[in-house]
Every structure is written in C-alpha cells, then in structure tokens.
Amino acid sequence: MKIMKKIVILASAILFFASCSDFLQRDPDATLNSETYFANETALQTYINGFINSYTPTSALAREDGSDIIAVTRTAYYIDDWNPNVQGGWSSSDWNAIYNINYFLVHLRDVPGLSEATYNHYEATGRFWRALQYWNKVRTFGGVPYYFAPIDADDEEMLYKPRDSREVTMQYILDDLNFACENLSTDSKWVNNANISRYIALAIKSRICLFEGTYRKYHATNPETGSAWTTNEANKYLTEAADAAQKLMATGRYSIATDYRGIFTKEAPSYTEGIWFHQYNTAAAHTHDLTWYFTSGSMGSKWSGDQDFIQSYLNLDGTPHTTTEEWAQEFQNRDKRLAATFMPPTYTKKIAGASVTTAPDFAVTYTGYQPIKWNIDDNAYDNASISNNSVPIIRYGEVLLNYAEAKAELGQFTEADWNNTIAILRKNHGGITNTAYPTTADPVLAEYYKLSDPVLLEIRRERSIELVFEGHRVNDLMRWARADLINKQWYGLYIPEVNKSYDLNGDGTMDINVYNKADGNGGRAGTPVLISNANGGWTLENGDHGRLMYNLERKFTEQRYLHPIPAAAIVLNPNLEQNAAWK
Amino acid sequence: MNQKSLKVGSWLKHLLAAFLIFGMAFTGFAQRNTVRGTVVDEEGNPVVGAFVTVQGASGGTSTDVDGRYQIDAPAGSTLVFSFIGFRTQQVPASSAANIVLVQDRTSLDESVVVAYGVQKKRDIVGAVENLSTKEIESRTGNTMNISRALQGTIPGLNLTFSDGKPNRNATVQIRGTVNSIGSGGSALVLIDGIEGDMNSVNPDDIESVTVLKDASSAAVYGSRGTFGVILLTTKSGGNSQPKVTYSNAFNIYTRTVKPQMVTNGLQWTTSFLEAYRARTTSDPANINNVFAFSRQWYENLKQWDQDKTTPNSERYDVNPANGRWRYYGNTSWYDIIFRDYTSGQTHNLTVSGGSDKANYFISGRFFTQNGIYNAGDEKFNQYNVRAKGSLKIRPWLRLDNNTDFTKRDSHQPLGFTGYGETPVNIFRMLNHQGYPMTLEKNPDGSWTEAAVYIGWAGFNEGNSWRNDNMFNLKNLSTLTIDLVKDVLVARANYAFYYENGNRSQVVVPYFSKNGPNLSEAKRPANSRYSEFPWTRQRQTADATLTFTPNLGPNNSLTVMGGWNIEDVVYKRNHFTRTELLMYDRPNWSLLNGEDMTLADGGSWDSALNGFFGRISYSYKGKYLAEISGRYDGNSRFPSNQRWGFFPSASFGWRISEEGFLKNAEWLDNLKLRFSAGTAGNGLISNAYAYMSTMSVTKSSVLSNGNTFSRTAAPAPIPDGLTWEKATTYDLGLDFEALNGRLNFVADVYRKATTDMYVSGDELPAVYGNAAPKGNYADMQTDGWEVSLGWRNSHSVGGHTLSYSIKGMVYDAMSKITRYTSKTNKLPSIYSTNYYEGMTIGEIWGHRIAGFITEADKAAGNIVPIVYKNSSWKQDVGDLQFIDLDGSGRVDYGDETLANHGDLVKIGNMTPRYNYSLNMNVNWNGIGLSMMWMGVGKRDWYPAKESGWFWGQYGRPYSMSMPWHSERAAIYDDTSTTLLSTNYDAYWPRLVSYITQGANNPYGRANDYFLQKASFLRLKNLTLDYTLPKKWVDAINFESIKFYVSGDNLFTLTPLKKHAPNYDPEGLYPGDADWATNNVGGDNYGDGDGYPVMRVYTFGVNITF
C-alpha cells in the first residue's frame, strides 16, 4: 500500500518531466533560415539593399590623396615602402563582396513566379555590383582570379585558381556591365534613389571603359606581365565608353546644373546633374566628416591646391591665365569653379552663427589654396562628423567628360561634340564666356602632359578642374601612364617678400607671417610660416621671394602602377603569380 | 547506532545527549561491579553524553551532565569511550577510570556537498575542495556578491575581475586561465544544484562552497561541467526555536592606487611640445584639435607660471585676434572628477528555526555602494530575499522549497562625445582632453570645452546616465522519497528561474563656450534615449534514484542514477530614438527624432537533456572506487552530433588504513587518489552555430532620406560540428596528521582539451569568408596544487587560544598541442593567434640593448629599425634595439613562426604561481584573521592606449607622469636641441605616438618595457570581538560580535617601480561597460577600468 503510494508519486514526477521528441531542436527567432530565404521578390529586394548598404561608395571619395594637383601632409602611399609583406586589400573580407554577390546571383532564380524581365533586373543589379568590385581589384592589382559563383570550402580548383589575366578579367567586367546596361530597369521605382538603375550603369560603364581604353592605349606594356598586351583592345573599350555615355546623353534625363558648388554642399540630392548619390541626412543621423577633415590641421591631410593647378583655371573670357600675382588677385575674373573649389578672398562662413570673412589658415593649408568644395560654411561642422551634404558618386558632368575624352582618343571628336560637352560645362559651371572649339594647344599644358592635341589638352584641363576632389585624379594619372607627375614640386601662393606679415583677404587681420630662421618671426602677427629646408617645410621659389614651395619627399616609381599581390596571399596560394615589377 | 546517519550539527549532539541521559537513568539501578569515573575534554570540561561500552558486549551507558558515568564491566575487559567529535579511547576496565577524551580535529567526517549528493570527506576520491563560508564571513559584508570574497580561498580557483566596479562579474576558471581556445572554458556555477549566477546570490545565505576540479567529480554534470563546477549551498533552518540574526557592515572605499600626473600647465605643455615635435618636427595648431596652441600663448603661459597667487579659476585671458579665451591653469582634472573616499552599507537579516517536521530559513539583504565621482550620483544597490522551507509530509516523504529573488539597480553617469549609443570612458577621456592648462569653468560660469568633452559637464548636470535594473526570481521545489529507508531514495526537483532586466540610457548634449562673446557650442550633437529590455527563463528538472544496499561492514556501495533536463529562453530587444523633448524626461512618448531603432538585441534559446549515473564502492574504507558518466544531449549541435557519452573513473587508496600504518597514532589519514575522465564541452557560444542563417538589419545608407531592410549571404557553416572534449588525469594525495593539526593536500593534473572549436586552416582569401570553424585544435594543461595547513589551540590566561594557518600554491600552464595553420602567425599584444607548440600567454617582442648614446651616434652605432613614426628619426636617448638575426636592421619579418625577424619570446602574461596564506587567531572572544594572496610571476606589456603608463609617449596630449621627467635624453621644446642626458634613467627620449600600435617602435612588445606584474597583497585583515556570553545572556541575546576589517590594505609589487599608477589586479583594458578598449581593438589600453578598491569595514553581527 505504502509502496504503491510511493510509486505513484515517483511516476507522476517522472511524467511531469516527459519531453517531446524534438526538445533539442531549437531555431533562431531573430534570423532567417537561408534554405528557405529566396521565397519572393521582397527577399530579392532586401538582398540587393545589402549591396547598396555595403558597397555604395562613401564620402571618402572626396579625399584627394596622392595626386599631382593637391598637396597633402603625407602621401602615405608614395612615401612609405610598398612591398608584398605589408600590402593589404586581399583579405577574406576584401573578397567577401564577391562571395556575397555571387551567392545572390546563383540563388535569385530560386524565387518562383517572377517575369523574366524582373529576374534579369535583379541579375543585372548583382552583376553591376560585381563589375564595380572587380574593377576596384583590377585597378589595384591587375587581373585577379575571377569567380562566377561562391566557392565551397573544399573546392580546391577554385580556391587555388591562378589569376585571370587583366584582359580576361576586364572582359568579364565588361560582360557584366553590358548585361546591366541592357537589363536594369528604368522604372521610376529604381531611379533617382539609392538603387541601381540603368542610367547609373551606363554612367559607370563610361567611366570604367574610358579607364581601360586609355590604360591600354598609354601603357605600352601590361604592368602585370611586363610584356605587350595580348589583345589590342584600347579602341574597343574607348568605343564602349563613348557608346555608353552617348546612350545616357540620348535619354536627355540629366543636364548640367548652373550652380556648381551646390552639387556638393546640399543635404538633399539633386538629380538634375547628379546620377548616383550617397545620401547623407542629419535627421536620419547618417552624416560624414568632410567639413571636419577639410578644416582641421590634423584630422585631414591638409589638402591644398597646387599653384600650377590653380594657374590652369581659365580666365572668364576663356583665355589661359598666365600672370603671376598675389593671392587675392588670382581669383579675379577666373573660371567660377576656382572660387567654388578653393577659398577665395570673399569667402565668408558662419562662425558661431554669425557670418565672418575667413582667410586661408596655414594651420590647415600648405599652399594658401584651401579647399571648400565640400565644406558646409559653418564652423558648427568643423569639429565633428556631422556633415550632411549628400555626395554625388557619379554625375552627368563626368559622363560628358568621359564621352569627350573617349571620342577624342578615338580621333572621332567633332566641334559639335565639343559644344555638347566641354562648352556646356565651361559655360554652366565656369561662367566662361568664350567657349569656342580650341584650335591651338596651350603651351603650358602641352609641356605638362607632353601632348600636342589642343582638344585633348583642353579635355584634360577641363577634367582636372571639373572633377577635383571627386576621387579621379590618381586614376587619371594611372591610365594616362603619367603617375610620375605625383613627384612634381608643389607650389603655394606668391610671396613678394620674406620676413613680412600678409593680410590675405584684406579684412585688416594679418593672416600669415612669412619669415626665415634668421629673422626668428620678428614678433609679427599672423600664422607663422617658417622658410626652412626641412622635408615637410617651405622654401621660396626665388630664395627670398616668389611662390611658396611646399617640400615633401615623394617617390612614385614605375613599379607602382600596380600594387604587389600580398605575400601572404601567395603563401596560401602559390598559383598566384606576382606582378612583373614586384617579382 | 549507525554513525553514518548522524550529522555533525551540534543541535543533534545535544538532542542525542538528552535522549541517552534519559535512557541511562532508567537502567542505572540494575548495575553491579561497577566502574566509575568522569569523562572530560582536554580543557577539563565535562563531556556530556559520551558513550561508554564494554568491548564485545552489547549495550552500554553514557555520561551525565557532569561527565560522570558508571558501568558494569568484567575484569580484564576493555572499556570503550566514544563521542561524536572526539577520538575513541579504549582502556582496560578497572574500578575507576577518569578519562580525558581528545577532540577529533580531523576533517574526515566532514560532509561535503558533491554532485547530486553529500559525501564524507574520507570517501571522496575526486579532486574536490570545500569551504565553509564561516571562513570568509568578514569579507562578504563589503561586496555586492560572493566572488570577491572567494578570491584566494581555494587552490586552482581563478576569479578574475576586469576592474573594481561593484557589479562586475568575475570570470570563473578552474585550473588554468584558459581552458579552451575554442568555446567556453568557464566553470559551471550551481546554487543548490541549479545553474545560477554567482553574482546575484546573497553572499550571507551561502553555507558552503564546493569546487569540483576534475572530470570524475564533475562528470555527472556532463557538457556543462567540463571545466569544473562550483557548488554553492545555501543555509537551511534547523531544529530550533526561531533564531534571528542581524548583521550590518558600514564600508569605506578608497582606491588602492591614486594615479599621479603632472598638474602644472607649463610643465605639461613643455613636455607636450617636446613629444609632439619629436614626431612631427612642426608646432601644432591645436592640442588634440580643441585647445588652440600658439607660441604666443606658450610664452604667456611661461609668464603665468611665475604667478603663484592667482587662483586657478582666474588664470585666463582673451585672445584679441579672435575673442577666444586662452587658459593658463594648473588644473587637476583627476581631483575635480574623483572623490577620495566613497561609502556603502550592508544590512542582512535572517530568521531560521523549525522542528523535526518542518524548518524554515528566511533572509533579506540590502547592499548599497556609492559612487567614486564628485558628481553624477553613481549608485549600486542590491536587494536579496530568500525563503526556504522543508516539510516532512510523511516519515518517508519530504518536500523542500527554496525561493529567492534578487533585485539589482545601478545608476551611472555617462559621458558622450559622439553621436551614438556608446558612452565614452571618462578615465580614457582624461587621456584625451584632461590637460592641466584648461579650466573647469569659464569666467562667466559656462563650461569650458574640455569639461564638456571629458564628460564632466554631463556628470555634473546629471541628465546623461545609464540605469541597469535587474530582477530575478528563482524557485526550487524538491521532493525526496525514501522508497526503502536508507537504502533506496528517490529525489526529484523542478526549478524555475525568471530574470527581467532593462538597461535604459540617456544621452544629452552639453554646451560650452570658447569666448565671452562667442555663442555656445554643443556636444554631442543630439539627445537620445535607449532601452535594452530582456527576459531570461530557465526551467530545470532533475530526478535521481540513489541505492545504498547494506553489504555488511566491509563493503559499501552507492549507486546513483538520474536524469536532467533544461530549457532556456532568452529574449532581448533594443530600442532607441533621438531628440528628447525635455532632457530630464526620458520617455517614449516624449521623443521626437527621426533616428530610431527597434530591433532584436540577441535573443536565443537552448535545451539540454542528459542521463547520468555514478557507482561508488569502497572496501573496508581502504580501497575506494567510483565510476560515473553522462549521456548528454545539447541543442547547440547538429542533430547527428547532438548526443555524446562521457565517462570517468577514480580510485582511492587510504594507505593509513593498511595494517602497517594502522597503529600509527599520529597519522589520521593518508590517501592517494587517482582519477581520469572525459567530458564534452557544450558551451558553444552561439546557440545556432551549426545553422546557416541570414540576419535582416536596418541600413545605415539612406534611400530618399529613409533607411531600409537589408541582408547578406549567410556565413558558411562549420562542417560536422561536434563536441570539444576535456580529458583530465588527476593524481592527488591527502595527508592529515597529529589529530587534524597538520593537513596537506597535493594534486598534480594533466588536462587535455581536444577538438577545440576554432578556425581551421587558412583558406585563400578568395573564399571570401573566415575559414570555417571546426574541431581543429588540442591543448594540454599541466598543473599542480598544494595546500598545507596547521592549526592548534592552547590555554592562555584561562582561555583557549586557537589558531590556524593555511597556505596554498597552485600553478598551471597550457600548451597548444595541435593547431592547423599554414602561416602560424605569432600572437601579439593586439591580436590573439596560436600555433602548434605555443604556450598560452606568450609575449613576443624585441630585445633592447639600452639607450642610444651620444657616443653611439658619433660612432654611427644606431641599429636601424623597420618601424616608422612619421618624421621621427632614431636619435640619442631612444632605445637601442638588438638585431638578433644579424640582418642589419631590426624587423618583425612577417610575424610568423617561420619568419619572425628579430622577435623572440620575451615573457608570458599568464599569472603563475598563485598563492595565498590564511591565518586566524581566536582568544577569549577576540579574533584576528588575515589573508595574504598574490601571484608569483607574470609579465605585462602595456598596450598602446595605456595612458597611465605611457603618458605622452602615446598620444602627446595624454597625461604626463611626474617620473617621465627622468629621461635618458631631454630635448628643448622644439625637440631639436639636446639639453641633457642621463643614461641611468629608465625612460627614453620623449617622442609622441611612439607606442601607438604594432607599427610603432614601442607599440610592439620589447623586453625593456616588459613589466613584472607579480604581487603580494594583504587581501584582508579582520579584527573581531565577541561579547562575553554572560553579558549577552543578560540581555537575552545569543551572541553579539563587532568587527573591523580591511581589504587590499597593503601591496608589494614590482609595478611600483615604473608603473606606480597601476594596480596589479587592474591590468585589464578599461571598463567593458563603455565599449571602448576592447582587447585587440584599436583602442586597446590597460588601466582605464573602474579602480580597484581598498575597503575598510565596520560591522556587527547580532543573534537572538
């Protein structure tokens, strides 16, 4: 009896613990199962949103580091050792984008029941991003192993694949771009927002193909192999570039704005000239650091315009500027883009809410040509990463320049083309009155670029002025095979006399005090500018007067047209062949 | 009587005595030919209720209240005197025998709580250590939780705190500081048998702590007990009248190390300039972007420095050029922000009692500790309540219930500089903005930019804060059924744990002014309110059946089998929104911002199911054997790997019971133990590691001003994920002699952790993902533990003087025995890497020959180094590196085992030879105890952001240390002219940023700056006084005790030489709560954590 009772109690206790068979099967509730993810079009949209979020270029593109026309604190790349041991850019996270995009491309058709056009739009989106990713790799390393699908951890053939040649890699990129240009939608849902539309694809295709076309044309040998190109495709890419640009121009969808600086300083993106923006917005707390970097002596690189470059801005009447004069005079009657890019004597900004005339600060600039192109003219933005101006990634102005240059390089450029491209830019952005087709070469530019074609020279002038601080100049020098210009002497403003203070903008305050060591600064007002021979210091072009010369050792060599493949990558995959110059 | 069924509780003793006296009175008259005598103890006090029997005869008698007895005994027979707690004595029967019974002071009959049961210490064959919390009573009153009080009490138990914050949880590790480089590695903590948080249990409720150190003792816990188990057992009610105990402690806290830094503005600026210019060769425009610098200001500062009379608040002028204030202060930001002392209190009230049918234990505790800042109202509170009862429903059926709750609230002021949810660490901000020249407030009363940037303005205004509130409720119901009394016992329990917590946080901008007529600037840009609410529910059920057949005097057997099932559901959310309408009213209805997040904050659930069993057998108490095992199921593995079986076995040989030692009176116990066992580790950190999943998150990029949902490809999942295993071999020796006075325990062990879940062989980067993790690595830990104790008592001045002393030393070292890597990257201060053959904790670095002297420079004897530091060039006063590989320059190759350039192993950061020494003396109600503990050997290389060590050798605008003025070479404030040299100094030439990361000369370890971080610390010193019994009796109290106690009173450490701003127990990257300073991260720096505290406690314990 008692035993029975005990057994009943024990049995009921055990029954209480009874568990169902899948007790140990637990599923996450905050994540999705990848097996069943691709169920509907929303899944595809959410997936491509991931590309937008991770791969849309950021405000960092505005940092003009390591070019000839902008002096900086430290062109890390061109001072430091480049060697395979410290080379980056080849980690698994650098390659994750390819895995991520390819995963999408092989799975997107798992979604049932969409129209072929819809599938193609999504495929085109994925392929557009893949092209952009691979192009970045090609610019850095040359040809790289190309993958059409995600790699399995045990797929030795793919993991240890050798590099595809640059010719092959670029062909795959071109294939992706062509697919994108044909299949991306032009439906308003995809246009003029963060999504990738056909217009963006065409614009980017013109950029990439111009790059490759001129690269092939100006580099006699492939720096990857050290030998001649296996195929002569310069004209093919130039034609593709011109064609893509032309197709976009033909849509008439975009036009050249008349307020040049407004393209770069407004919170709301303007899709008049802008084709693709990285949107920033204060309310949504998505902001960047450009104003801070351009106004700080230590956060940024003290980007400063080189006087030779400043000199290349045309006069308003369309003639080249040839005189040497003091800083404030230089801004008189010049291409309006000069005062929109570099701080002019009339520059005012809000300081603590009040509008104040502001002169270049030699704690921030080396040359006196202090960039303002991206600045919000308010010191509230000077110390924090709170800039809200949306950043155009590609704009119609560049497309016109791409078109002009591709056509000119092909020898097919006409006066009508000029009037449809460069002339419009000069007129709308530069306020230049005489925009006639050039017939004589500017001797200064001809000497600088070692070219004689007057049209090509004017296109290059236009491109450098129009696109400065938009992330193009280094690429341009690379494709023109003129990266040796990186080593050029940087010049600053004209100093008539040493050991003297100068009020640059005429507001009554001495802005700089230029002195040499013997003078000891003489107790004068103004930010001290010491003339000395130190690396990173200043001298004067004519000893005791002349243009300020900012001296910074740089050592670009031919070897640096491509980066080395990192040694660590070759250790893991000995089939990767090192670039010729780095062997 | 069956001695086994008795417990050592004194109440039982008394009960028994009363019973026997009663029995004796009944039988006394029938005796003839009697032997008479008195039984007394060593101090001459009568022993009441001692058994007196005639050997071989049945029956017997016991002593009365005066210790007297009489018994009928035939001549030639032997009388046996025995009593619990005393050594049995045999004497030949004669007419009278006055016996002095000697107290049995051995520990052999102590009951030790073990896995699913209780064992006598004599029968234990595993590596098990236990501690009665009586021994640490005086240390629990000043801490929020028990873990700090447990430090140094048990050999092999490592309790590590990343800093001194009251609510900081300990990392609990048993035997070795790294138990797995894959997953888990921490010990399992069980409170009354149920997994729990050691940090939320009331320390005063804990009766005993048992640590199960080897696989055999922990085997029945299976996959959770892989790396040792800590069993906390709470107090219970006894068979007595209601007893009330109240204790109160008042605590004063002060930091063990008060950091020193230069507070003279001119001195700071001069060394700043030297450091800055040594790197950049030019003058700065600003000091860390905010404080304007010019030579003009610097010249003014020199003038101001002459002025010793102007108060600090008036040391400023206005720059006529821009209307900005220029400051010339000698401000000690440290003293502005931190108070010297803070206080706290604990109150604990316990009521317990019961009868033989039912008993109860009810307790409540309140702990509070105040903040260390001069503003901000920092506070840590904890409330504990426990109600525990036991009811004997039938003679064979018992029901126990144990319910408690913990409520913990903390309020901490916060500083923010950026626009986000991550607060900055104010300790760290002193490194960034705390220069002495700047002032706390402007002449017009507004905040200076420094005050806002450091976070001090926010602390003062009090409306940027974080509240951490947690409430948890635990209920444990246990049913015990004696199926067959003393032979077959069934026990089942069900436990429910519910935790509900919330972190709420407010960020508010503060305004500063830079000049009298300039408008205000604010930082951060916007206000924000966040909440992170969570709940955790855990259900656990256990059922065990214990079979103890009576197999006669020579054999004893216990068979235990059981089942354990567990289910955990954790849910966490994350809400945040910007723009508080009113800064002091953070509420979801009073927010206006567009920037908001509503998201899951890391929810998960998991389940366990296991069957276990243990067979213990002993032959004549001489040969002991135990085998146990568990068949475990864990939801964290794929279905084909979900179940694992893990066995263990152990053997004991009590040599002291062998014939040849049986008569050695002095020897109490000599036991040899050996155990071996394997356990699986199921503590895979991610509950869903084997599943391919995709997360959907909000974008940071905008489309038409809005964010959107996004996802990405799933990370590849590990192939055939299975259990990590830990196999432990333990050889132990227990030795007890001289009636328990001398006690010695030693263990050596080897622990092989195999199939650790780590990243596999590197794959080419084109794979695009981290190489899949898998069970790819093995590690071996070898260690030993020794403890030696001595205790005794004497009569001094008519009172007993008892004392004890116990010392322990333990050590462990782990080596990687299998690791697959093609590159074999070396570990560094900033990244954790492994290679086969590596010892855990290795520090690789350069060797240094001394300083570069003027003679070296003249002779061209400067060894070139690969490190670059901008314009910095090696010069007189810099460290001279040694080119070990003769390559002509000092480099680090590619930082791999095969190519490590001039890097060599220079030390090890693992704390070695942990030791402690406990001493207690008691006399006439006065008690004195002290505990010393320390680490015998440890190396430490300060990471790059360790501002309290590097000062201006790191960031030039960091604090400056007074001792940095003794340098091998001092240059002028343009860093171009060598002013003086002193090659006997410790510090090299002052160059800023020279320690900033592995690409800078001193940012990578070297043997010159490698610090010895060993220490010896007086962890606790307590003096107590218990009022004489007659006094407290007079007021009807049971006992009253007062005590004074001090923690961390005294420290000896070689760190005092070059790193006097560091506490040897505070060498960890900053306060993890502020999400800066993570190991391996860009901000890695040591010593920015909450300070380690010295505590003075004044306490009283009252029982009535």
XYZ file of C-alpha atoms in Angstrom, chain B residues 72-296:
225
model
C 29.375 -2.838 34.991
C 32.439 -4.368 33.402
C 34.026 -7.767 33.960
C 37.659 -7.693 34.991
C 40.012 -7.930 32.044
C 37.546 -6.453 29.706
C 38.151 -3.242 27.812
C 36.096 -0.097 28.113
C 35.462 1.938 25.024
C 34.733 5.649 25.345
C 33.411 7.369 22.309
C 31.615 10.535 21.391
C 30.963 12.330 18.213
C 33.681 14.812 17.553
C 36.127 13.047 19.822
C 38.631 10.323 19.278
C 37.515 6.942 20.612
C 39.544 5.776 23.572
C 39.998 2.256 24.932
C 41.175 1.499 28.464
C 41.345 -1.742 30.457
C 38.457 -1.909 32.891
C 39.386 -1.259 36.478
C 37.491 0.145 39.397
C 37.748 3.707 38.336
C 38.730 5.426 35.159
C 38.818 9.136 34.659
C 39.118 9.699 31.027
C 40.282 12.703 29.070
C 38.726 12.477 25.657
C 40.676 14.125 22.944
C 38.722 16.101 20.423
C 38.815 14.646 16.956
C 40.037 17.570 14.873
C 40.408 15.676 11.647
C 38.271 16.590 8.711
C 37.455 13.019 7.717
C 33.858 13.113 8.879
C 33.068 16.461 7.358
C 30.174 16.272 4.992
C 30.914 17.686 1.598
C 28.249 18.604 -0.883
C 29.106 16.887 -4.143
C 27.289 16.399 -7.401
C 23.765 15.181 -6.631
C 24.616 14.170 -3.085
C 26.694 14.514 0.026
C 29.846 12.574 0.793
C 32.062 12.239 3.799
C 35.419 13.685 3.176
C 37.058 10.329 3.906
C 35.220 8.733 0.964
C 35.996 11.349 -1.653
C 38.224 10.217 -4.463
C 37.931 13.125 -6.858
C 39.688 16.461 -6.739
C 37.157 18.227 -4.571
C 37.727 21.196 -2.337
C 35.210 22.726 0.000
C 34.969 25.776 2.102
C 32.602 26.813 4.803
C 31.674 30.446 4.331
C 32.282 30.980 8.061
C 35.869 31.310 6.994
C 35.155 34.297 4.791
C 32.294 35.886 6.734
C 34.115 39.105 7.310
C 34.789 39.551 3.620
C 31.226 39.308 2.372
C 29.919 42.447 4.061
C 31.622 44.863 1.726
C 30.914 43.278 -1.618
C 27.868 43.053 -3.775
C 28.492 39.390 -4.433
C 30.402 36.445 -3.083
C 33.002 36.176 -5.787
C 35.352 38.840 -4.466
C 35.311 37.192 -1.054
C 36.214 33.834 -2.586
C 39.420 35.110 -4.152
C 42.408 33.245 -2.795
C 40.465 30.705 -0.780
C 40.591 27.605 -2.954
C 43.623 26.300 -4.784
C 43.041 26.178 -8.523
C 40.049 28.539 -8.464
C 40.770 31.660 -10.523
C 38.390 34.532 -10.067
C 39.359 37.370 -12.331
C 37.795 40.805 -12.321
C 38.426 43.129 -15.199
C 38.155 46.065 -12.836
C 36.851 47.132 -9.449
C 33.268 48.029 -10.330
C 30.901 46.801 -7.611
C 28.667 44.914 -10.023
C 31.491 43.463 -12.069
C 31.095 39.746 -12.626
C 34.084 37.534 -12.113
C 35.470 35.328 -14.813
C 35.476 31.998 -13.049
C 38.034 29.483 -14.137
C 39.198 26.332 -12.519
C 42.674 25.017 -13.153
C 44.247 27.299 -15.706
C 43.405 30.727 -17.026
C 42.483 29.499 -20.486
C 40.591 26.241 -20.554
C 39.646 26.279 -24.180
C 40.725 28.487 -27.035
C 37.539 27.448 -28.776
C 34.395 27.862 -26.768
C 33.557 28.352 -23.162
C 36.134 27.447 -20.592
C 34.390 28.906 -17.603
C 33.326 26.894 -14.609
C 29.698 25.895 -14.089
C 28.153 27.563 -11.064
C 25.287 25.759 -9.337
C 23.313 27.230 -6.499
C 21.627 24.449 -4.544
C 22.137 22.256 -7.575
C 20.634 24.634 -10.104
C 22.655 26.673 -12.560
C 22.745 30.239 -11.365
C 24.599 33.480 -11.240
C 27.192 33.557 -8.502
C 26.903 37.323 -8.561
C 23.263 37.609 -7.709
C 23.015 35.231 -4.762
C 23.069 36.756 -1.281
C 26.604 36.096 -0.009
C 25.320 35.795 3.553
C 22.971 32.986 2.559
C 25.752 30.706 1.454
C 26.726 27.992 3.851
C 29.383 26.204 1.887
C 31.221 26.300 -1.370
C 32.459 23.169 -3.071
C 34.707 23.181 -6.068
C 34.760 20.084 -8.258
C 38.011 20.286 -10.116
C 38.498 17.091 -12.063
C 36.483 15.220 -14.620
C 35.467 12.482 -12.222
C 33.843 14.716 -9.652
C 32.075 16.802 -12.276
C 31.263 14.035 -14.751
C 27.601 13.777 -13.883
C 27.115 17.385 -14.990
C 28.247 16.342 -18.423
C 28.708 19.006 -21.011
C 28.260 21.905 -18.642
C 30.758 20.774 -16.043
C 33.610 20.257 -18.449
C 35.791 22.931 -16.968
C 34.935 22.400 -13.316
C 31.936 23.086 -11.157
C 31.307 25.382 -8.220
C 28.530 24.270 -5.908
C 27.094 26.953 -3.666
C 24.859 25.586 -0.946
C 22.597 27.932 0.926
C 21.831 27.793 4.615
C 18.784 25.983 5.950
C 16.636 26.197 9.008
C 17.480 23.887 11.884
C 15.541 22.129 14.575
C 15.383 25.036 16.983
C 13.478 27.998 18.301
C 13.254 30.886 15.903
C 16.679 32.416 15.700
C 17.187 35.910 14.411
C 20.494 37.096 13.109
C 21.145 40.639 12.060
C 24.353 41.893 10.630
C 25.364 45.280 9.440
C 28.512 46.480 7.801
C 29.486 50.016 7.046
C 32.145 50.284 4.384
C 34.527 52.947 3.283
C 36.113 52.528 -0.114
C 39.168 54.239 -1.446
C 41.236 53.291 -4.430
C 44.332 51.188 -3.920
C 46.306 53.352 -6.287
C 45.749 57.042 -6.687
C 47.244 57.882 -10.053
C 49.761 60.660 -10.172
C 50.126 63.059 -13.032
C 51.581 66.435 -13.806
C 49.149 69.203 -12.960
C 51.402 72.138 -13.718
C 50.309 73.620 -17.032
C 53.724 74.841 -18.113
C 55.487 71.624 -17.242
C 52.840 69.642 -19.098
C 52.986 71.868 -22.164
C 56.764 71.850 -22.348
C 56.928 68.073 -22.410
C 53.960 68.032 -24.772
C 55.902 70.190 -27.204
C 58.996 68.052 -26.930
C 56.975 64.902 -27.535
C 54.902 66.396 -30.316
C 57.779 67.929 -32.218
C 59.932 64.853 -31.896
C 57.402 63.192 -34.134
C 56.169 65.915 -36.434
C 59.042 68.483 -36.413
C 56.499 71.309 -36.513
C 54.336 73.111 -33.995
C 50.733 72.036 -33.622
C 47.867 74.390 -34.353
C 45.818 72.783 -31.640
C 46.279 70.429 -28.774
C 44.110 67.493 -29.747
C 42.000 69.584 -32.113
C 40.312 71.618 -29.464
C 42.718 73.663 -27.379
C 44.317 76.314 -29.593
C 48.090 76.353 -29.477
C 50.413 79.160 -30.468
C 53.889 80.152 -29.389
C 52.366 83.398 -28.205
